[in-house]
Amino acid sequence: GAVVSQHPSWVICKSGTSVKIECRSLDFQATTMFWYRQFPKQSLMLMATSNEGSKATYEQGVEKDKFLINHASLTLSTLTVTSAHPEDSSFYICSASVGETQYFGPGTRLLVL
Amino acid sequence: GESVGLHLPTLSVQEGDNSIINCAYSNSASDYFIWYKQESGKGPQFIIDIRSNMDKRQGQRVTVLLNKTVKHLSLQIAATQPGDSAVYFCAENTGTASKLTFGTGTRLQVTL
């Protein structure tokens, strides 16, 4: 099956620092990847669609300058949370498309102190 | 706006019984649906999918039923096992760049 990895699996950082999360498709190429955020006991909220070789498409209410997305290759998309604050603490999950089906990574737990 | 929702936030079933998790969707343009299972602290795991030109699809111990007339989707798990305990999400694809809209999720608790 389609395997998606994320790194790191968890990160703790100080307020004001930036954190980069990587999402990789391991056994397939993905022109489109997606970034989600999930708060405890809630559903997944789509943040942005990452397109290889072009700019990401952000959902309404998501600050593009705060959540920088780069999709430089067909197997790697990165999400950088810039100047992180405690309210950015969440579970960040990426997915990669195979046709219409999305396969998800294991998630990255971010805690901002 | 249009959304996908679930009727039951928590479902408790006894081991060995069958589980039925329901989902209502409101976008009649949705043509592809997926059920995901999410265990605590992990990413969602693909379970089964169904297209709008079908009303039933079976996998290993799971069956998805689609009723387009009432815009209802269900996931049936046969002989529920403790390992099935998780949160289950339905998701719909309206055809816009493979974007998925997720439901609120149902927690399945399997009791011994």
PDB file of N, CA, C and O in Angstrom, chain A residues 56-85:
ATOM      1  N   ALA A  56       1.311  26.574  -2.612  1.00  0.00           N
ATOM      2  CA  ALA A  56       0.265  25.851  -1.894  1.00  0.00           C
ATOM      3  C   ALA A  56      -1.030  26.654  -1.905  1.00  0.00           C
ATOM      4  O   ALA A  56      -1.027  27.879  -2.025  1.00  0.00           O
ATOM      5  N   THR A  57      -2.123  25.935  -1.787  1.00  0.00           N
ATOM      6  CA  THR A  57      -3.437  26.564  -1.695  1.00  0.00           C
ATOM      7  C   THR A  57      -3.910  26.447  -0.258  1.00  0.00           C
ATOM      8  O   THR A  57      -4.063  25.339   0.253  1.00  0.00           O
ATOM      9  N   TYR A  58      -4.143  27.575   0.378  1.00  0.00           N
ATOM     10  CA  TYR A  58      -4.500  27.577   1.788  1.00  0.00           C
ATOM     11  C   TYR A  58      -6.008  27.676   1.972  1.00  0.00           C
ATOM     12  O   TYR A  58      -6.703  28.351   1.212  1.00  0.00           O
ATOM     13  N   GLU A  59      -6.488  27.030   3.010  1.00  0.00           N
ATOM     14  CA  GLU A  59      -7.892  27.126   3.359  1.00  0.00           C
ATOM     15  C   GLU A  59      -8.156  28.468   4.030  1.00  0.00           C
ATOM     16  O   GLU A  59      -7.262  29.116   4.571  1.00  0.00           O
ATOM     17  N   GLN A  60      -9.408  28.849   3.982  1.00  0.00           N
ATOM     18  CA  GLN A  60      -9.798  30.126   4.570  1.00  0.00           C
ATOM     19  C   GLN A  60      -9.447  30.143   6.045  1.00  0.00           C
ATOM     20  O   GLN A  60      -9.740  29.200   6.778  1.00  0.00           O
ATOM     21  N   GLY A  61      -8.829  31.237   6.479  1.00  0.00           N
ATOM     22  CA  GLY A  61      -8.485  31.387   7.882  1.00  0.00           C
ATOM     23  C   GLY A  61      -7.105  30.884   8.244  1.00  0.00           C
ATOM     24  O   GLY A  61      -6.671  31.078   9.382  1.00  0.00           O
ATOM     25  N   VAL A  62      -6.415  30.247   7.321  1.00  0.00           N
ATOM     26  CA  VAL A  62      -5.064  29.747   7.591  1.00  0.00           C
ATOM     27  C   VAL A  62      -4.066  30.752   7.046  1.00  0.00           C
ATOM     28  O   VAL A  62      -4.100  31.094   5.864  1.00  0.00           O
ATOM     29  N   GLU A  63      -3.182  31.219   7.916  1.00  0.00           N
ATOM     30  CA  GLU A  63      -2.222  32.246   7.516  1.00  0.00           C
ATOM     31  C   GLU A  63      -1.067  31.624   6.733  1.00  0.00           C
ATOM     32  O   GLU A  63      -0.283  30.851   7.280  1.00  0.00           O
ATOM     33  N   LYS A  64      -0.936  32.010   5.503  1.00  0.00           N
ATOM     34  CA  LYS A  64       0.104  31.430   4.658  1.00  0.00           C
ATOM     35  C   LYS A  64       1.496  31.853   5.079  1.00  0.00           C
ATOM     36  O   LYS A  64       2.472  31.144   4.841  1.00  0.00           O
ATOM     37  N   ASP A  65       1.609  33.029   5.690  1.00  0.00           N
ATOM     38  CA  ASP A  65       2.934  33.490   6.119  1.00  0.00           C
ATOM     39  C   ASP A  65       3.365  32.828   7.418  1.00  0.00           C
ATOM     40  O   ASP A  65       4.541  32.859   7.775  1.00  0.00           O
ATOM     41  N   LYS A  66       2.420  32.246   8.129  1.00  0.00           N
ATOM     42  CA  LYS A  66       2.749  31.578   9.365  1.00  0.00           C
ATOM     43  C   LYS A  66       3.015  30.088   9.122  1.00  0.00           C
ATOM     44  O   LYS A  66       3.880  29.499   9.750  1.00  0.00           O
ATOM     45  N   PHE A  67       2.269  29.520   8.226  1.00  0.00           N
ATOM     46  CA  PHE A  67       2.413  28.100   7.910  1.00  0.00           C
ATOM     47  C   PHE A  67       2.961  27.981   6.488  1.00  0.00           C
ATOM     48  O   PHE A  67       2.210  27.925   5.516  1.00  0.00           O
ATOM     49  N   LEU A  68       4.276  27.948   6.403  1.00  0.00           N
ATOM     50  CA  LEU A  68       4.939  27.908   5.109  1.00  0.00           C
ATOM     51  C   LEU A  68       5.010  26.473   4.590  1.00  0.00           C
ATOM     52  O   LEU A  68       5.436  25.576   5.287  1.00  0.00           O
ATOM     53  N   ILE A  69       4.584  26.305   3.364  1.00  0.00           N
ATOM     54  CA  ILE A  69       4.583  24.974   2.761  1.00  0.00           C
ATOM     55  C   ILE A  69       5.459  24.980   1.520  1.00  0.00           C
ATOM     56  O   ILE A  69       5.356  25.860   0.676  1.00  0.00           O
ATOM     57  N   ASN A  70       6.297  23.958   1.440  1.00  0.00           N
ATOM     58  CA  ASN A  70       7.171  23.786   0.291  1.00  0.00           C
ATOM     59  C   ASN A  70       7.051  22.362  -0.214  1.00  0.00           C
ATOM     60  O   ASN A  70       7.135  21.417   0.552  1.00  0.00           O
ATOM     61  N   HIS A  71       6.816  22.224  -1.498  1.00  0.00           N
ATOM     62  CA  HIS A  71       6.655  20.890  -2.103  1.00  0.00           C
ATOM     63  C   HIS A  71       7.623  20.804  -3.268  1.00  0.00           C
ATOM     64  O   HIS A  71       7.231  20.893  -4.431  1.00  0.00           O
ATOM     65  N   ALA A  72       8.898  20.644  -2.925  1.00  0.00           N
ATOM     66  CA  ALA A  72       9.966  20.761  -3.915  1.00  0.00           C
ATOM     67  C   ALA A  72      10.148  19.515  -4.769  1.00  0.00           C
ATOM     68  O   ALA A  72      10.747  19.581  -5.839  1.00  0.00           O
ATOM     69  N   SER A  73       9.653  18.380  -4.297  1.00  0.00           N
ATOM     70  CA  SER A  73       9.807  17.161  -5.093  1.00  0.00           C
ATOM     71  C   SER A  73       8.527  16.351  -5.015  1.00  0.00           C
ATOM     72  O   SER A  73       7.618  16.677  -4.245  1.00  0.00           O
ATOM     73  N   LEU A  74       8.462  15.298  -5.798  1.00  0.00           N
ATOM     74  CA  LEU A  74       7.251  14.481  -5.852  1.00  0.00           C
ATOM     75  C   LEU A  74       7.092  13.569  -4.647  1.00  0.00           C
ATOM     76  O   LEU A  74       6.101  12.857  -4.538  1.00  0.00           O
ATOM     77  N   THR A  75       8.069  13.586  -3.745  1.00  0.00           N
ATOM     78  CA  THR A  75       7.975  12.722  -2.578  1.00  0.00           C
ATOM     79  C   THR A  75       8.125  13.477  -1.272  1.00  0.00           C
ATOM     80  O   THR A  75       8.126  12.864  -0.205  1.00  0.00           O
ATOM     81  N   LEU A  76       8.252  14.792  -1.319  1.00  0.00           N
ATOM     82  CA  LEU A  76       8.507  15.537  -0.088  1.00  0.00           C
ATOM     83  C   LEU A  76       7.757  16.861  -0.064  1.00  0.00           C
ATOM     84  O   LEU A  76       7.837  17.660  -1.000  1.00  0.00           O
ATOM     85  N   SER A  77       7.033  17.062   1.016  1.00  0.00           N
ATOM     86  CA  SER A  77       6.420  18.355   1.296  1.00  0.00           C
ATOM     87  C   SER A  77       6.794  18.728   2.721  1.00  0.00           C
ATOM     88  O   SER A  77       6.861  17.854   3.599  1.00  0.00           O
ATOM     89  N   THR A  78       7.066  20.006   2.938  1.00  0.00           N
ATOM     90  CA  THR A  78       7.410  20.442   4.287  1.00  0.00           C
ATOM     91  C   THR A  78       6.459  21.542   4.735  1.00  0.00           C
ATOM     92  O   THR A  78       6.004  22.364   3.933  1.00  0.00           O
ATOM     93  N   LEU A  79       6.166  21.508   6.016  1.00  0.00           N
ATOM     94  CA  LEU A  79       5.345  22.539   6.658  1.00  0.00           C
ATOM     95  C   LEU A  79       6.216  23.188   7.724  1.00  0.00           C
ATOM     96  O   LEU A  79       6.731  22.491   8.604  1.00  0.00           O
ATOM     97  N   THR A  80       6.380  24.487   7.637  1.00  0.00           N
ATOM     98  CA  THR A  80       7.140  25.210   8.648  1.00  0.00           C
ATOM     99  C   THR A  80       6.194  26.121   9.411  1.00  0.00           C
ATOM    100  O   THR A  80       5.544  26.989   8.812  1.00  0.00           O
ATOM    101  N   VAL A  81       6.128  25.898  10.700  1.00  0.00           N
ATOM    102  CA  VAL A  81       5.334  26.760  11.574  1.00  0.00           C
ATOM    103  C   VAL A  81       6.276  27.861  12.054  1.00  0.00           C
ATOM    104  O   VAL A  81       7.216  27.594  12.812  1.00  0.00           O
ATOM    105  N   THR A  82       6.073  29.052  11.577  1.00  0.00           N
ATOM    106  CA  THR A  82       6.978  30.150  11.903  1.00  0.00           C
ATOM    107  C   THR A  82       6.511  30.878  13.167  1.00  0.00           C
ATOM    108  O   THR A  82       5.307  31.012  13.408  1.00  0.00           O
ATOM    109  N   SER A  83       7.480  31.320  13.942  1.00  0.00           N
ATOM    110  CA  SER A  83       7.184  32.051  15.172  1.00  0.00           C
ATOM    111  C   SER A  83       6.046  31.369  15.945  1.00  0.00           C
ATOM    112  O   SER A  83       4.979  31.960  16.174  1.00  0.00           O
ATOM    113  N   ALA A  84       6.301  30.137  16.308  1.00  0.00           N
ATOM    114  CA  ALA A  84       5.260  29.325  16.936  1.00  0.00           C
ATOM    115  C   ALA A  84       4.856  29.887  18.301  1.00  0.00           C
ATOM    116  O   ALA A  84       5.693  30.415  19.050  1.00  0.00           O
ATOM    117  N   HIS A  85       3.590  29.774  18.602  1.00  0.00           N
ATOM    118  CA  HIS A  85       3.053  30.189  19.895  1.00  0.00           C
ATOM    119  C   HIS A  85       2.281  29.020  20.507  1.00  0.00           C
ATOM    120  O   HIS A  85       1.922  28.069  19.801  1.00  0.00           O
TER     121      HIS A  85
END
